[in-house]
Amino acid sequence: MEQEAVIREMKAKAEAVQSKVVEVRNMAEAFGYAVELTKNRGGGSVAAPGLDEDDRNALGKLCADRGLGLLTKDLRSHIGSIHTGFTMAEWGIAETATLVVPSSREDIRIATMLSETHVAVLPRSRIRPDLESIREDLDGVLKSPPSYLAFISGASRTADIERVLTIGVHGPQELHILILEDSKP
């Protein structure tokens, strides 16, 4: 399947499970999106563990300019007050609109599971048609324990109480997937 068709399928399947999909040209746009989303939703903080120093500084400045706190470590002490979790996805699986997020660090798991809103950046070139197409990659990751991978498809949802669909009970109420344009040499 051609990459553009794979991306169209990823978008369609993600939107079918109420995920918001936006294409961004660079990390600066991704940071701006997350900060404005947080501010517009009345949030006070963005949790972004795992960023390198330059990205952390850029996001920190945007957060400070908009009156938001930036949390990058020790997220356990902020449980209950994290509005937006900002993470990087390793792969996207178009067939199921699933993000694969390396989550061996506790702070990453907290950002993806205990925030009200999850914003995940997914490089365009890392979107694959199906799970089988990343099997070898996953085998390599799982050979180096301890490994923890989160497979995320849409916002948290359950219908286990009288079969009534409820969003956000076991995790974020919203998932925003930012498809990042690949860097050009």
Short mmCIF file of C-alpha atoms in Angstrom, two decimals:
data_model
loop_
_atom_site.label_atom_id
_atom_site.label_comp_id
_atom_site.label_asym_id
_atom_site.label_seq_id
_atom_site.Cartn_x
_atom_site.Cartn_y
_atom_site.Cartn_z
CA MET A 1 0.00 0.00 0.00
CA GLU A 2 1.30 3.46 -0.90
CA GLN A 3 2.29 5.65 2.09
CA GLU A 4 -0.29 8.34 1.32
CA ALA A 5 -3.04 5.70 1.36
CA VAL A 6 -1.71 4.39 4.69
CA ILE A 7 -1.85 7.91 6.14
CA ARG A 8 -5.39 8.44 4.85
CA GLU A 9 -6.43 5.17 6.49
CA MET A 10 -4.75 6.17 9.77
CA LYS A 11 -6.64 9.47 9.78
CA ALA A 12 -9.99 7.89 8.92
CA LYS A 13 -9.70 5.13 11.51
CA ALA A 14 -8.48 7.58 14.20
CA GLU A 15 -11.35 9.96 13.55
CA ALA A 16 -13.78 7.01 13.72
CA VAL A 17 -12.77 6.54 17.38
CA GLN A 18 -13.07 10.30 18.06
CA SER A 19 -9.34 11.05 17.92
CA LYS A 20 -8.38 14.43 16.52
CA VAL A 21 -5.74 14.20 13.77
CA VAL A 22 -3.70 17.21 12.70
CA GLU A 23 -0.67 17.44 10.45
CA VAL A 24 2.21 19.62 11.68
CA ARG A 25 5.35 20.70 9.85
CA ASN A 26 7.72 20.68 12.82
CA MET A 27 8.02 20.31 16.58
CA ALA A 28 7.46 24.04 17.10
CA GLU A 29 3.97 23.64 15.58
CA ALA A 30 3.37 20.55 17.70
CA PHE A 31 4.35 22.42 20.86
CA GLY A 32 2.16 25.38 19.90
CA TYR A 33 -0.78 23.06 19.28
CA ALA A 34 -0.41 21.37 22.68
CA VAL A 35 -0.03 24.66 24.55
CA GLU A 36 -3.03 26.30 22.86
CA LEU A 37 -5.15 23.18 23.36
CA THR A 38 -4.27 23.11 27.06
CA LYS A 39 -5.01 26.81 27.48
CA ASN A 40 -8.30 26.60 25.55
CA ARG A 41 -9.46 23.64 27.67
CA GLY A 42 -8.71 25.51 30.91
CA GLY A 43 -5.73 23.34 31.80
CA GLY A 44 -2.78 24.50 33.84
CA SER A 45 0.00 22.11 32.89
CA VAL A 46 1.62 20.11 30.14
CA ALA A 47 3.51 16.94 31.08
CA ALA A 48 6.20 16.22 28.50
CA PRO A 49 8.70 13.64 29.73
CA GLY A 50 11.34 12.31 27.40
CA LEU A 51 12.09 15.47 25.41
CA ASP A 52 15.67 16.44 24.68
CA GLU A 53 17.00 19.66 26.22
CA ASP A 54 16.35 21.89 23.19
CA ASP A 55 12.75 20.69 22.82
CA ARG A 56 12.18 20.94 26.58
CA ASN A 57 13.42 24.55 26.54
CA ALA A 58 11.28 25.48 23.52
CA LEU A 59 8.14 23.96 25.03
CA GLY A 60 8.96 25.46 28.42
CA LYS A 61 9.10 28.96 26.93
CA LEU A 62 5.76 28.51 25.17
CA CYS A 63 4.17 27.21 28.37
CA ALA A 64 5.58 30.10 30.42
CA ASP A 65 4.35 32.64 27.84
CA ARG A 66 0.81 31.23 28.18
CA GLY A 67 0.89 30.86 31.98
CA LEU A 68 1.14 27.06 31.96
CA GLY A 69 3.41 24.80 33.96
CA LEU A 70 5.70 22.34 32.19
CA LEU A 71 6.25 19.01 33.94
CA THR A 72 9.08 16.84 32.63
CA LYS A 73 9.97 14.51 35.50
CA ASP A 74 8.68 13.15 38.80
CA LEU A 75 5.15 13.11 37.41
CA ARG A 76 3.99 10.82 40.20
CA SER A 77 3.97 13.84 42.51
CA HIS A 78 1.65 15.67 40.07
CA ILE A 79 -0.96 12.95 39.59
CA GLY A 80 -4.38 14.54 39.53
CA SER A 81 -3.14 17.86 38.19
CA ILE A 82 -1.81 16.94 34.75
CA HIS A 83 -4.00 18.38 32.05
CA THR A 84 -2.11 17.52 28.87
CA GLY A 85 0.31 14.65 28.36
CA PHE A 86 2.66 15.26 25.42
CA THR A 87 4.50 12.22 24.08
CA MET A 88 6.25 10.89 21.01
CA ALA A 89 4.90 7.77 19.31
CA GLU A 90 7.34 5.31 17.78
CA TRP A 91 4.87 3.88 15.25
CA GLY A 92 1.31 4.28 14.08
CA ILE A 93 -0.75 1.32 12.89
CA ALA A 94 -3.25 2.57 10.30
CA GLU A 95 -5.51 -0.49 10.29
CA THR A 96 -6.55 0.13 13.91
CA ALA A 97 -5.49 3.79 14.37
CA THR A 98 -3.13 2.59 17.09
CA LEU A 99 -0.14 4.48 18.42
CA VAL A 100 2.82 2.50 19.76
CA VAL A 101 4.55 4.49 22.48
CA PRO A 102 7.72 3.23 24.19
CA SER A 103 6.76 3.51 27.85
CA SER A 104 9.46 1.89 29.94
CA ARG A 105 9.78 5.12 31.96
CA GLU A 106 7.07 5.63 34.56
CA ASP A 107 6.77 9.32 33.66
CA ILE A 108 5.79 8.41 30.09
CA ARG A 109 3.14 5.99 31.35
CA ILE A 110 1.74 8.67 33.66
CA ALA A 111 1.63 11.25 30.84
CA THR A 112 -0.22 8.85 28.52
CA MET A 113 -2.63 7.40 31.08
CA LEU A 114 -3.26 9.98 33.78
CA SER A 115 -3.66 13.22 31.85
CA GLU A 116 -7.02 14.62 30.82
CA THR A 117 -5.83 15.06 27.25
CA HIS A 118 -3.09 13.15 25.43
CA VAL A 119 -1.25 14.79 22.53
CA ALA A 120 0.96 12.32 20.67
CA VAL A 121 3.41 13.26 17.94
CA LEU A 122 3.74 10.62 15.24
CA PRO A 123 6.35 11.00 12.49
CA ARG A 124 4.71 10.57 9.11
CA SER A 125 7.28 7.97 7.97
CA ARG A 126 6.53 5.80 11.03
CA ILE A 127 2.91 5.08 10.06
CA ARG A 128 2.51 1.48 8.93
CA PRO A 129 -0.49 -0.31 7.39
CA ASP A 130 -0.85 -3.03 10.05
CA LEU A 131 0.73 -4.69 13.07
CA GLU A 132 2.47 -7.31 10.96
CA SER A 133 4.47 -4.58 9.24
CA ILE A 134 6.23 -3.65 12.51
CA ARG A 135 6.60 -7.19 13.88
CA GLU A 136 10.35 -7.36 13.34
CA ASP A 137 10.81 -3.92 14.92
CA LEU A 138 8.76 -5.00 17.94
CA ASP A 139 10.74 -8.25 18.25
CA GLY A 140 13.93 -6.18 18.46
CA VAL A 141 12.50 -3.84 21.10
CA LEU A 142 11.18 -6.69 23.23
CA LYS A 143 14.53 -8.54 23.22
CA SER A 144 16.00 -5.82 25.44
CA PRO A 145 14.06 -6.00 28.69
CA PRO A 146 12.79 -4.27 30.60
CA SER A 147 10.54 -3.06 27.84
CA TYR A 148 7.08 -1.62 28.08
CA LEU A 149 5.13 -0.55 25.02
CA ALA A 150 1.77 1.14 25.15
CA PHE A 151 -0.67 0.47 22.30
CA ILE A 152 -3.10 3.38 22.28
CA SER A 153 -6.22 3.52 20.10
CA GLY A 154 -8.33 6.57 20.84
CA ALA A 155 -9.30 8.12 24.13
CA SER A 156 -10.01 5.92 27.12
CA ARG A 157 -13.40 4.31 26.80
CA THR A 158 -15.44 1.68 28.56
CA ALA A 159 -18.96 0.31 28.43
CA ASP A 160 -18.68 -2.11 31.33
CA ILE A 161 -21.41 -0.48 33.42
CA GLU A 162 -24.79 -1.40 31.94
CA ARG A 163 -23.19 -1.21 28.47
CA VAL A 164 -23.22 2.59 28.52
CA LEU A 165 -20.22 4.08 26.72
CA THR A 166 -18.18 6.32 28.99
CA ILE A 167 -15.13 8.26 27.83
CA GLY A 168 -12.14 9.02 30.06
CA VAL A 169 -12.74 6.67 32.96
CA HIS A 170 -9.47 4.74 32.65
CA GLY A 171 -7.33 7.39 30.95
CA PRO A 172 -7.43 10.58 28.90
CA GLN A 173 -10.75 11.92 27.66
CA GLU A 174 -9.20 13.10 24.40
CA LEU A 175 -6.46 11.87 22.08
CA HIS A 176 -4.87 14.25 19.58
CA ILE A 177 -2.52 12.72 17.03
CA LEU A 178 -0.11 15.18 15.45
CA ILE A 179 1.35 13.73 12.27
CA LEU A 180 4.80 15.25 12.00
CA GLU A 181 6.24 16.00 8.59
CA ASP A 182 9.55 14.21 8.18
CA SER A 183 12.71 16.29 8.22
CA LYS A 184 14.19 17.00 4.87
CA PRO A 185 17.97 16.69 4.43
#
